[in-house]
Tab-separated table of C-alpha atoms and ligand atoms in Angstrom:
chain	number	residue	atom	x	y	z
A	17	MET	CA	140.430	93.096	83.186
A	18	ASN	CA	138.506	95.786	85.088
A	19	ALA	CA	139.473	98.375	82.498
A	20	THR	CA	137.690	96.419	79.750
A	21	ARG	CA	134.459	96.131	81.732
A	22	PRO	CA	131.681	98.465	80.746
A	23	PRO	CA	130.511	100.771	83.555
A	24	LEU	CA	127.622	99.640	85.734
A	25	ARG	CA	124.332	101.030	84.492
A	26	PRO	CA	121.675	102.074	87.024
A	27	LEU	CA	118.506	99.962	86.813
A	28	ASP	CA	116.222	102.941	86.190
A	29	GLN	CA	118.346	104.054	83.255
A	30	ALA	CA	118.434	100.542	81.761
A	31	LEU	CA	114.664	100.234	82.148
A	32	ALA	CA	114.009	103.641	80.590
A	33	GLU	CA	116.168	102.739	77.616
A	34	LEU	CA	114.452	99.378	77.160
A	35	LEU	CA	111.006	100.938	77.413
A	36	SER	CA	111.961	103.530	74.806
A	37	HIS	CA	112.265	100.611	72.357
A	38	ALA	CA	108.853	99.139	73.247
A	39	GLN	CA	106.229	100.319	70.755
A	40	LEU	CA	102.591	99.324	71.172
A	41	LEU	CA	101.925	96.161	69.149
A	42	ALA	CA	99.811	96.814	66.091
A	43	GLY	CA	96.654	94.748	66.062
A	44	THR	CA	93.809	94.074	68.430
A	45	GLU	CA	91.416	91.178	68.731
A	46	SER	CA	87.976	90.659	70.126
A	47	VAL	CA	87.905	87.892	72.732
A	48	SER	CA	85.164	86.454	74.888
A	49	THR	CA	85.033	88.221	78.250
A	50	PHE	CA	85.545	84.760	79.762
A	51	ASP	CA	88.979	84.567	78.098
A	52	ALA	CA	90.113	88.164	78.566
A	53	GLY	CA	91.807	87.775	81.957
A	54	ARG	CA	95.261	89.464	82.096
A	55	ARG	CA	94.842	90.782	78.544
A	56	VAL	CA	95.152	94.546	78.025
A	57	LEU	CA	92.090	96.561	76.964
A	58	ALA	CA	92.524	98.231	73.585
A	59	ARG	CA	89.664	100.754	74.078
A	60	ASP	CA	87.908	102.546	76.878
A	61	LEU	CA	84.845	100.654	78.067
A	62	VAL	CA	81.951	103.099	78.301
A	63	SER	CA	78.824	101.933	80.058
A	64	PRO	CA	75.624	101.999	78.011
A	65	LEU	CA	73.569	101.661	81.189
A	66	GLN	CA	73.236	102.351	84.886
A	67	VAL	CA	74.339	99.617	87.273
A	68	PRO	CA	72.203	98.732	89.046
A	69	PRO	CA	69.623	99.627	86.412
A	70	ASN	CA	66.857	100.401	88.971
A	71	ASP	CA	66.584	101.355	92.605
A	72	ASN	CA	66.355	97.967	94.282
A	73	SER	CA	66.086	96.354	97.667
A	74	SER	CA	69.187	95.227	99.517
A	75	MET	CA	67.085	93.165	101.972
A	76	ASP	CA	64.257	90.696	102.110
A	77	GLY	CA	61.419	92.684	103.718
A	78	TYR	CA	58.780	95.273	102.834
A	79	ALA	CA	58.799	98.293	100.556
A	80	VAL	CA	57.004	101.110	102.349
A	81	ARG	CA	56.184	104.786	102.375
A	82	CYS	CA	57.791	105.966	105.599
A	83	ALA	CA	54.922	108.400	106.275
A	84	ASP	CA	52.392	105.534	106.118
A	85	VAL	CA	54.362	103.479	108.621
A	86	ALA	CA	54.752	106.481	110.942
A	87	ALA	CA	50.999	107.216	110.744
A	88	ASN	CA	49.661	103.693	111.286
A	89	GLY	CA	52.666	101.447	111.648
A	90	GLU	CA	50.727	99.100	113.845
A	91	ALA	CA	49.592	97.139	110.818
A	92	LEU	CA	49.536	97.688	107.086
A	93	ARG	CA	48.112	95.578	104.285
A	94	VAL	CA	50.487	93.860	101.856
A	95	SER	CA	49.219	94.867	98.401
A	96	GLN	CA	51.773	93.134	96.133
A	97	ARG	CA	54.682	90.705	96.135
A	98	ILE	CA	57.917	91.658	94.282
A	99	PRO	CA	60.562	88.960	93.766
A	100	ALA	CA	63.903	89.774	92.070
A	101	GLY	CA	63.355	90.111	88.318
A	102	ALA	CA	59.715	91.293	88.645
A	103	SER	CA	58.300	94.608	87.362
A	104	PRO	CA	56.306	96.093	90.235
A	105	GLU	CA	53.145	98.190	90.151
A	106	PRO	CA	53.290	101.596	91.853
A	107	LEU	CA	52.781	101.185	95.593
A	108	GLU	CA	49.109	101.586	96.541
A	109	PRO	CA	48.817	104.367	99.159
A	110	GLY	CA	48.388	103.104	102.706
A	111	THR	CA	49.789	99.652	101.875
A	112	VAL	CA	53.205	97.991	101.709
A	113	ALA	CA	54.786	95.523	99.249
A	114	ARG	CA	56.500	92.260	100.122
A	115	ILE	CA	59.964	92.566	98.486
A	116	PHE	CA	63.083	90.449	98.108
A	117	THR	CA	66.796	91.246	97.730
A	118	GLY	CA	67.584	92.659	94.293
A	119	ALA	CA	63.942	93.337	93.378
A	120	PRO	CA	63.051	96.787	91.962
A	121	VAL	CA	61.596	99.239	94.470
A	122	PRO	CA	58.011	100.143	93.412
A	123	ALA	CA	57.246	103.765	92.526
A	124	GLY	CA	55.972	105.572	95.591
A	125	ALA	CA	57.977	103.544	98.115
A	126	ASP	CA	60.800	105.416	99.854
A	127	ALA	CA	62.343	102.778	102.131
A	128	ILE	CA	62.675	99.059	102.741
A	129	VAL	CA	61.996	97.607	106.168
A	130	MET	CA	63.884	94.395	106.731
A	131	GLN	CA	61.829	91.350	107.539
A	132	GLU	CA	63.446	91.056	110.973
A	133	ASP	CA	61.869	94.410	111.976
A	134	THR	CA	58.327	93.200	111.274
A	135	GLU	CA	55.899	90.553	112.445
A	136	PRO	CA	52.782	89.051	110.894
A	137	ALA	CA	49.463	90.617	111.976
A	138	GLY	CA	46.944	88.466	110.163
A	139	GLU	CA	46.602	87.361	106.567
A	140	HIS	CA	48.366	89.812	104.188
A	141	VAL	CA	48.838	92.215	107.064
A	142	VAL	CA	52.154	93.054	108.664
A	143	ARG	CA	53.102	95.002	111.805
A	144	PHE	CA	56.190	97.253	111.879
A	145	LEU	CA	58.353	97.197	114.985
A	146	ARG	CA	60.203	100.398	114.102
A	147	THR	CA	59.715	103.424	111.880
A	148	PRO	CA	62.114	103.484	108.905
A	149	GLN	CA	64.095	106.449	107.579
A	150	PRO	CA	63.686	107.402	103.900
A	151	GLY	CA	66.245	105.626	101.723
A	152	GLU	CA	66.903	102.752	104.126
A	153	TRP	CA	68.023	99.489	102.477
A	154	ILE	CA	67.597	100.872	98.967
A	155	ARG	CA	70.451	100.424	96.488
A	156	ARG	CA	70.259	103.371	94.120
A	157	SER	CA	70.260	103.065	90.352
A	158	GLY	CA	73.742	103.914	89.066
A	159	GLU	CA	75.431	103.732	92.467
A	160	ASP	CA	77.942	101.242	90.990
A	161	VAL	CA	78.180	102.555	87.394
A	162	ARG	CA	76.671	105.667	85.771
A	163	ALA	CA	75.510	105.381	82.161
A	164	GLY	CA	78.084	107.048	79.887
A	165	SER	CA	80.996	106.718	82.295
A	166	VAL	CA	84.306	105.022	81.489
A	167	VAL	CA	84.211	101.844	83.534
A	168	LEU	CA	87.628	100.507	82.524
A	169	ALA	CA	90.185	102.526	80.599
A	170	ARG	CA	92.293	101.513	77.634
A	171	GLY	CA	95.551	100.083	78.967
A	172	GLU	CA	93.860	98.319	81.864
A	173	ARG	CA	95.172	94.791	82.369
A	174	LEU	CA	92.028	92.835	83.098
A	175	SER	CA	91.723	91.315	86.564
A	176	SER	CA	89.036	88.808	87.527
A	177	ALA	CA	87.002	91.618	89.118
A	178	ALA	CA	87.396	93.711	85.951
A	179	LEU	CA	85.915	90.857	83.877
A	180	GLY	CA	82.893	90.805	86.176
A	181	LEU	CA	82.574	94.580	85.935
A	182	ALA	CA	82.745	94.440	82.125
A	183	ALA	CA	80.054	91.758	82.152
A	184	SER	CA	77.898	93.930	84.439
A	185	ILE	CA	77.642	96.546	81.681
A	186	GLY	CA	76.732	93.924	79.099
A	187	MET	CA	80.090	93.212	77.455
A	188	GLY	CA	80.237	89.597	76.231
A	189	GLU	CA	83.401	90.314	74.254
A	190	LEU	CA	86.282	92.684	74.799
A	191	GLU	CA	88.694	94.338	72.393
A	192	VAL	CA	92.245	93.621	73.588
A	193	VAL	CA	95.749	94.160	72.212
A	194	ARG	CA	97.165	91.100	70.473
A	195	ARG	CA	99.453	88.794	72.393
A	196	PRO	CA	103.213	89.390	72.172
A	197	ARG	CA	104.989	86.519	70.388
A	198	VAL	CA	108.044	85.448	72.324
A	199	ALA	CA	110.716	82.914	71.352
A	200	LEU	CA	112.454	81.367	74.342
A	201	PHE	CA	115.940	79.844	74.242
A	202	SER	CA	118.102	78.382	76.994
A	203	THR	CA	121.874	78.317	76.642
A	204	GLY	CA	124.491	76.114	78.259
A	205	ASP	CA	126.046	72.761	77.398
A	206	GLU	CA	125.572	71.714	81.023
A	207	LEU	CA	121.781	71.819	80.756
A	208	VAL	CA	119.622	68.715	80.594
A	209	MET	CA	115.866	68.398	80.686
A	210	PRO	CA	113.939	66.880	83.572
A	211	GLY	CA	111.936	63.986	82.238
A	212	GLU	CA	114.548	63.282	79.556
A	213	VAL	CA	117.530	62.502	81.785
A	214	ALA	CA	116.900	60.770	85.122
A	215	PRO	CA	118.757	62.128	88.176
A	216	ALA	CA	120.751	58.893	88.398
A	217	ASP	CA	121.916	59.262	84.791
A	218	MET	CA	123.224	62.841	85.072
A	219	LYS	CA	126.764	63.243	83.770
A	220	PRO	CA	129.236	65.077	86.024
A	221	GLY	CA	128.660	68.820	85.700
A	222	ALA	CA	125.170	68.468	84.252
A	223	ILE	CA	122.286	70.435	85.793
A	224	TYR	CA	118.613	70.563	85.043
A	225	ASN	CA	117.276	73.425	82.980
A	226	SER	CA	115.137	75.171	85.579
A	227	ASN	CA	115.058	78.625	83.961
A	228	ARG	CA	113.117	77.307	80.993
A	229	PHE	CA	110.244	76.315	83.275
A	230	PHE	CA	109.801	79.519	85.221
A	231	LEU	CA	110.458	81.740	82.216
A	232	SER	CA	107.842	80.047	80.114
A	233	GLU	CA	105.342	80.277	82.981
A	234	LEU	CA	106.175	83.966	83.579
A	235	LEU	CA	105.664	84.634	79.868
A	236	ARG	CA	102.335	82.828	79.825
A	237	ASN	CA	101.230	84.870	82.856
A	238	LEU	CA	101.852	87.928	80.709
A	239	GLU	CA	99.622	86.382	78.040
A	240	CYS	CA	102.483	85.894	75.578
A	241	GLU	CA	102.384	83.332	72.791
A	242	VAL	CA	105.506	81.372	73.638
A	243	SER	CA	107.568	79.437	71.098
A	244	ASP	CA	109.953	77.396	73.186
A	245	TYR	CA	113.055	76.546	71.151
A	246	GLY	CA	114.584	74.583	74.037
A	247	ILE	CA	118.330	74.510	74.497
A	248	VAL	CA	120.409	76.360	71.908
A	249	PRO	CA	122.157	73.911	69.578
A	250	ASP	CA	125.866	73.664	70.308
A	251	ASP	CA	127.161	74.880	66.993
A	252	ARG	CA	127.306	78.334	65.508
A	253	GLU	CA	125.536	77.665	62.225
A	254	ALA	CA	122.570	75.921	63.839
A	255	THR	CA	122.291	78.768	66.376
A	256	VAL	CA	122.238	81.388	63.611
A	257	GLY	CA	119.576	79.364	61.806
A	258	ALA	CA	117.374	79.038	64.899
A	259	LEU	CA	117.671	82.735	65.823
A	260	ALA	CA	116.986	83.850	62.241
A	261	HIS	CA	113.895	81.646	62.170
A	262	ALA	CA	112.697	82.967	65.524
A	263	SER	CA	113.277	86.585	64.490
A	264	ARG	CA	110.837	86.270	61.593
A	265	SER	CA	107.897	85.265	63.782
A	266	SER	CA	108.600	86.914	67.145
A	267	ASP	CA	108.271	90.279	68.809
A	268	LEU	CA	110.891	89.256	71.345
A	269	ILE	CA	113.612	86.623	71.465
A	270	LEU	CA	114.453	85.825	75.087
A	271	THR	CA	117.464	83.785	76.135
A	272	SER	CA	118.883	82.804	79.492
A	273	GLY	CA	122.578	82.264	80.164
A	274	GLY	CA	125.632	83.176	78.175
A	275	VAL	CA	125.661	86.930	78.670
A	276	SER	CA	128.390	87.095	81.320
A	277	VAL	CA	131.528	89.082	80.570
A	278	GLY	CA	134.007	87.110	78.529
A	279	GLU	CA	131.878	84.001	78.278
A	280	GLU	CA	132.187	81.767	75.211
A	281	ASP	CA	128.754	81.189	73.812
A	282	HIS	CA	127.168	80.804	70.391
A	283	VAL	CA	124.358	83.224	71.042
A	284	LYS	CA	126.299	86.482	71.304
A	285	PRO	CA	128.205	86.160	68.002
A	286	ALA	CA	125.108	84.793	66.277
A	287	VAL	CA	122.995	87.802	67.314
A	288	GLN	CA	125.818	90.140	66.293
A	289	GLN	CA	126.008	88.431	62.898
A	290	LEU	CA	122.248	88.723	62.312
A	291	GLY	CA	121.598	92.122	63.891
A	292	SER	CA	122.916	94.178	66.768
A	293	LEU	CA	123.709	93.433	70.384
A	294	ASP	CA	124.621	95.548	73.418
A	295	LEU	CA	125.949	93.905	76.560
A	296	TRP	CA	124.934	95.747	79.680
A	297	GLN	CA	126.190	95.504	83.237
A	298	ILE	CA	123.257	96.596	85.363
A	299	ALA	CA	123.912	97.756	88.922
A	300	ILE	CA	121.576	95.232	90.565
A	301	LYS	CA	122.053	92.133	92.669
A	302	PRO	CA	121.061	89.506	91.771
A	303	GLY	CA	121.321	90.202	88.082
A	304	LYS	CA	123.995	92.368	86.500
A	305	PRO	CA	124.688	90.905	83.055
A	306	PHE	CA	121.950	91.632	80.530
A	307	ALA	CA	121.908	91.921	76.759
A	308	TYR	CA	119.643	93.934	74.512
A	309	GLY	CA	119.671	93.786	70.747
A	310	ARG	CA	117.628	93.516	67.584
A	311	ILE	CA	117.351	90.900	64.869
A	312	GLY	CA	115.254	92.342	62.075
A	313	ASP	CA	111.984	93.498	63.628
A	314	ALA	CA	112.426	91.302	66.696
A	315	HIS	CA	113.793	92.572	69.978
A	316	PHE	CA	116.445	90.431	71.630
A	317	MET	CA	116.969	90.151	75.388
A	318	GLY	CA	119.552	87.979	77.065
A	319	LEU	CA	119.067	87.197	80.750
A	320	PRO	CA	121.770	85.950	83.098
A	321	GLY	CA	121.916	82.181	83.612
A	322	ASN	CA	121.884	82.041	87.392
A	323	PRO	CA	118.294	81.140	88.175
A	324	VAL	CA	117.599	83.861	90.756
A	325	SER	CA	119.266	86.481	88.550
A	326	SER	CA	117.260	85.295	85.589
A	327	PHE	CA	114.004	85.393	87.564
A	328	VAL	CA	114.562	88.819	89.101
A	329	THR	CA	115.883	90.391	85.896
A	330	PHE	CA	112.831	89.100	84.070
A	331	LEU	CA	110.527	90.729	86.623
A	332	LEU	CA	112.386	94.046	86.672
A	333	LEU	CA	113.093	94.482	82.961
A	334	VAL	CA	111.347	92.002	80.672
A	335	ARG	CA	107.961	92.179	82.391
A	336	PRO	CA	107.500	95.957	82.060
A	337	PHE	CA	108.753	95.748	78.475
A	338	LEU	CA	106.141	93.104	77.568
A	339	LEU	CA	103.423	95.067	79.350
A	340	LYS	CA	104.342	98.210	77.439
A	341	LEU	CA	104.227	96.308	74.133
A	342	GLN	CA	100.627	95.497	75.047
A	343	GLY	CA	99.836	99.109	75.921
A	344	ALA	CA	99.395	98.513	79.638
A	345	THR	CA	99.419	101.687	81.723
A	346	GLN	CA	100.576	100.125	85.004
A	347	LEU	CA	104.148	98.958	84.369
A	348	ALA	CA	105.901	99.383	87.703
A	349	PRO	CA	105.050	97.222	90.700
A	350	ARG	CA	103.706	99.111	93.707
A	351	ALA	CA	106.085	98.922	96.644
A	352	VAL	CA	105.062	99.422	100.268
A	353	ASP	CA	107.118	100.420	103.300
A	354	MET	CA	107.519	97.643	105.859
A	355	PRO	CA	109.698	97.006	108.893
A	356	ALA	CA	112.597	94.563	108.536
A	357	HIS	CA	112.721	91.766	111.053
A	358	PHE	CA	116.278	90.990	110.006
A	359	GLU	CA	119.685	92.556	109.743
A	360	TRP	CA	121.675	93.169	106.601
A	361	PRO	CA	124.968	94.454	107.847
A	362	ARG	CA	126.998	94.441	104.618
A	363	ALA	CA	126.162	97.128	102.091
A	364	ASP	CA	126.622	96.396	98.402
A	365	ARG	CA	127.576	98.856	95.708
A	366	ARG	CA	124.693	97.513	93.627
A	367	ARG	CA	120.988	97.959	94.319
A	368	GLU	CA	119.812	94.702	95.874
A	369	PHE	CA	116.578	92.770	95.595
A	370	LEU	CA	116.425	90.582	98.685
A	371	ARG	CA	114.092	87.606	98.904
A	372	VAL	CA	111.853	88.082	101.938
A	373	ARG	CA	108.552	86.952	103.368
A	374	ARG	CA	105.959	88.740	105.534
A	375	ASN	CA	105.549	87.243	108.977
A	376	GLY	CA	102.380	87.282	111.101
A	377	ASN	CA	103.458	90.506	112.837
A	378	GLY	CA	103.580	92.705	109.767
A	379	ALA	CA	107.367	92.551	109.427
A	380	LEU	CA	109.697	90.964	106.884
A	381	GLU	CA	111.808	87.846	107.356
A	382	LEU	CA	114.893	87.307	105.185
A	383	PHE	CA	115.669	84.054	103.404
A	384	PRO	CA	119.016	83.028	104.917
A	385	ASN	CA	120.788	82.245	101.640
A	386	GLN	CA	120.635	85.143	99.179
A	387	SER	CA	122.919	83.527	96.581
A	388	SER	CA	121.883	84.067	92.972
A	389	GLY	CA	121.939	80.309	92.399
A	390	VAL	CA	119.497	79.451	95.195
A	391	LEU	CA	116.084	79.237	93.579
A	392	THR	CA	114.603	78.034	96.883
A	393	SER	CA	114.840	81.664	98.046
A	394	VAL	CA	112.385	82.776	95.339
A	395	ALA	CA	110.000	79.873	95.854
A	396	TRP	CA	110.006	80.653	99.618
A	397	ALA	CA	109.650	84.411	99.266
A	398	ASP	CA	106.452	86.421	98.916
A	399	GLY	CA	108.286	89.566	97.925
A	400	LEU	CA	111.512	91.445	97.334
A	401	VAL	CA	113.106	94.173	99.385
A	402	ASP	CA	114.350	96.892	97.075
A	403	ASN	CA	117.504	97.943	98.934
A	404	PRO	CA	119.371	100.959	97.542
A	405	ALA	CA	123.089	100.659	96.749
A	406	GLY	CA	125.327	101.220	99.750
A	407	ARG	CA	122.576	100.708	102.340
A	408	THR	CA	122.734	98.427	105.376
A	409	ILE	CA	119.580	97.334	107.170
A	410	ALA	CA	119.197	97.199	110.957
A	411	LEU	CA	116.473	95.320	112.821
A	412	GLY	CA	113.270	97.391	112.667
A	413	ASP	CA	114.392	99.638	109.799
A	414	THR	CA	111.724	100.589	107.287
A	415	VAL	CA	112.419	99.051	103.890
A	416	SER	CA	110.707	99.085	100.519
A	417	PHE	CA	108.809	95.830	99.936
A	418	ILE	CA	107.593	94.734	96.499
A	419	PRO	CA	105.019	91.946	96.859
A	420	LEU	CA	105.638	89.115	94.404
A	421	ALA	CA	101.872	89.114	93.872
A	422	GLU	CA	102.364	92.473	92.106
A	423	LEU	CA	105.012	91.007	89.826
A	424	LEU	CA	103.553	87.603	89.099
A	425	ALA	CA	99.987	88.686	88.398
B	15	LIG	P1	125.795	81.746	82.546
B	15	LIG	O1	125.048	83.034	82.678
B	15	LIG	O2	125.512	81.031	81.277
B	15	LIG	O3	127.259	81.962	82.790
B	15	LIG	O4	125.284	80.802	83.706
B	15	LIG	C1	125.444	81.147	85.065
B	15	LIG	C2	125.049	79.995	85.935
B	15	LIG	O5	123.674	79.703	85.727
B	15	LIG	C3	125.782	78.705	85.646
B	15	LIG	O6	126.009	78.051	86.882
B	15	LIG	C4	124.817	77.929	84.797
B	15	LIG	O7	125.001	76.542	84.905
B	15	LIG	C5	123.495	78.342	85.393
B	15	LIG	N1	122.437	78.246	84.390
B	15	LIG	C6	122.454	78.756	83.143
B	15	LIG	N2	121.329	78.473	82.483
B	15	LIG	C7	120.546	77.767	83.337
B	15	LIG	C8	119.260	77.187	83.238
B	15	LIG	N3	118.542	77.293	82.120
B	15	LIG	N4	118.760	76.522	84.316
B	15	LIG	C9	119.494	76.428	85.444
B	15	LIG	N5	120.711	76.967	85.593
B	15	LIG	C10	121.250	77.621	84.557
B	16	LIG	MG1	126.256	79.464	80.258
């Protein structure tokens, strides 16, 4: 039995091979900046203007010439009023201007004195309680963005802040790479759908199809156009028909279940009949079985059926693949070192991804049941510990923590 098993493949090697098959999708589209969240920029965004466009006040107060305040700070006449959005006159020598947050600083003024450092001294006259320094409370033109600079680079996956930044340089639409088209299949005769079969009506051995729900959500988070084919039909001919159909309109066909060694399943022979299929044993836990193949122009990936394995394998392999198809530059999640507030006394020969959560003291707690069938561990966790093969963990050891926020964004 062991002799027929393919050797375990290190995760990094499997990922590198997968990524070597991921070519940037041809085609871009222009979308409203409102709708561009999580999409990948197809071009550098170069700013046509300075942000902010003018020197402006960061306080409600008075625009002054410092020398005038120093000379006769006791009381100065207010010669103009400048709300945000106004175009001021140059500051009359020997006077000050009433100014509000965001309003342009008038020519000739070299500082803002905040309202709290002044008091009224008659009608249109104000007294200064301290002498300002040049530059105080002035936001300089271009201190956020310089005209001509690249604000966001091609390959940037747009965050909410990035959308605001793009808007701040006047972009109402953004050119992004087209969405990957993904066909999703679940395999397994034991699977039933929540909402279709009530818990009380479940036949012995039946389980709900949970993978379908998180996989379709994970795909949508990556801005894929998902065609959900549901559960694979339980005969060979229908399976071939469904896969052939999916291959004509998809960049990726994604299945869960049915890739374990020796398992009887319609999907494997159907993919082999239509195209090519490699079964991999990846040296990770949870995970391990994984299939990569091609049907026509479509990529094929088969995830393990165990829900935690399916979830983790998606994050480690499918996610970077889909990001690379879209031209994203940041593919790998950023891990941080953190102390373990748990013990992991039994080393595994595979690299492990343990479900953990940060506690209030800046350390990691371990979910007690790390079985690949226990989806509660993933729902509970806020990250994974990337534990190298053969490594035990003692209380207080530094481990590599990958926040789920990095992987689910
Ligand atoms: P498989 O990889 O098909 O051998 O499945 C491994 C385990 O995962 C079995 O216990 C299956 O019942 C379970 N499983 C497979 N597909 C799903 C699914 N879509 N939702 C929940 N559990 C599944
Ligand atoms: Mg199965």
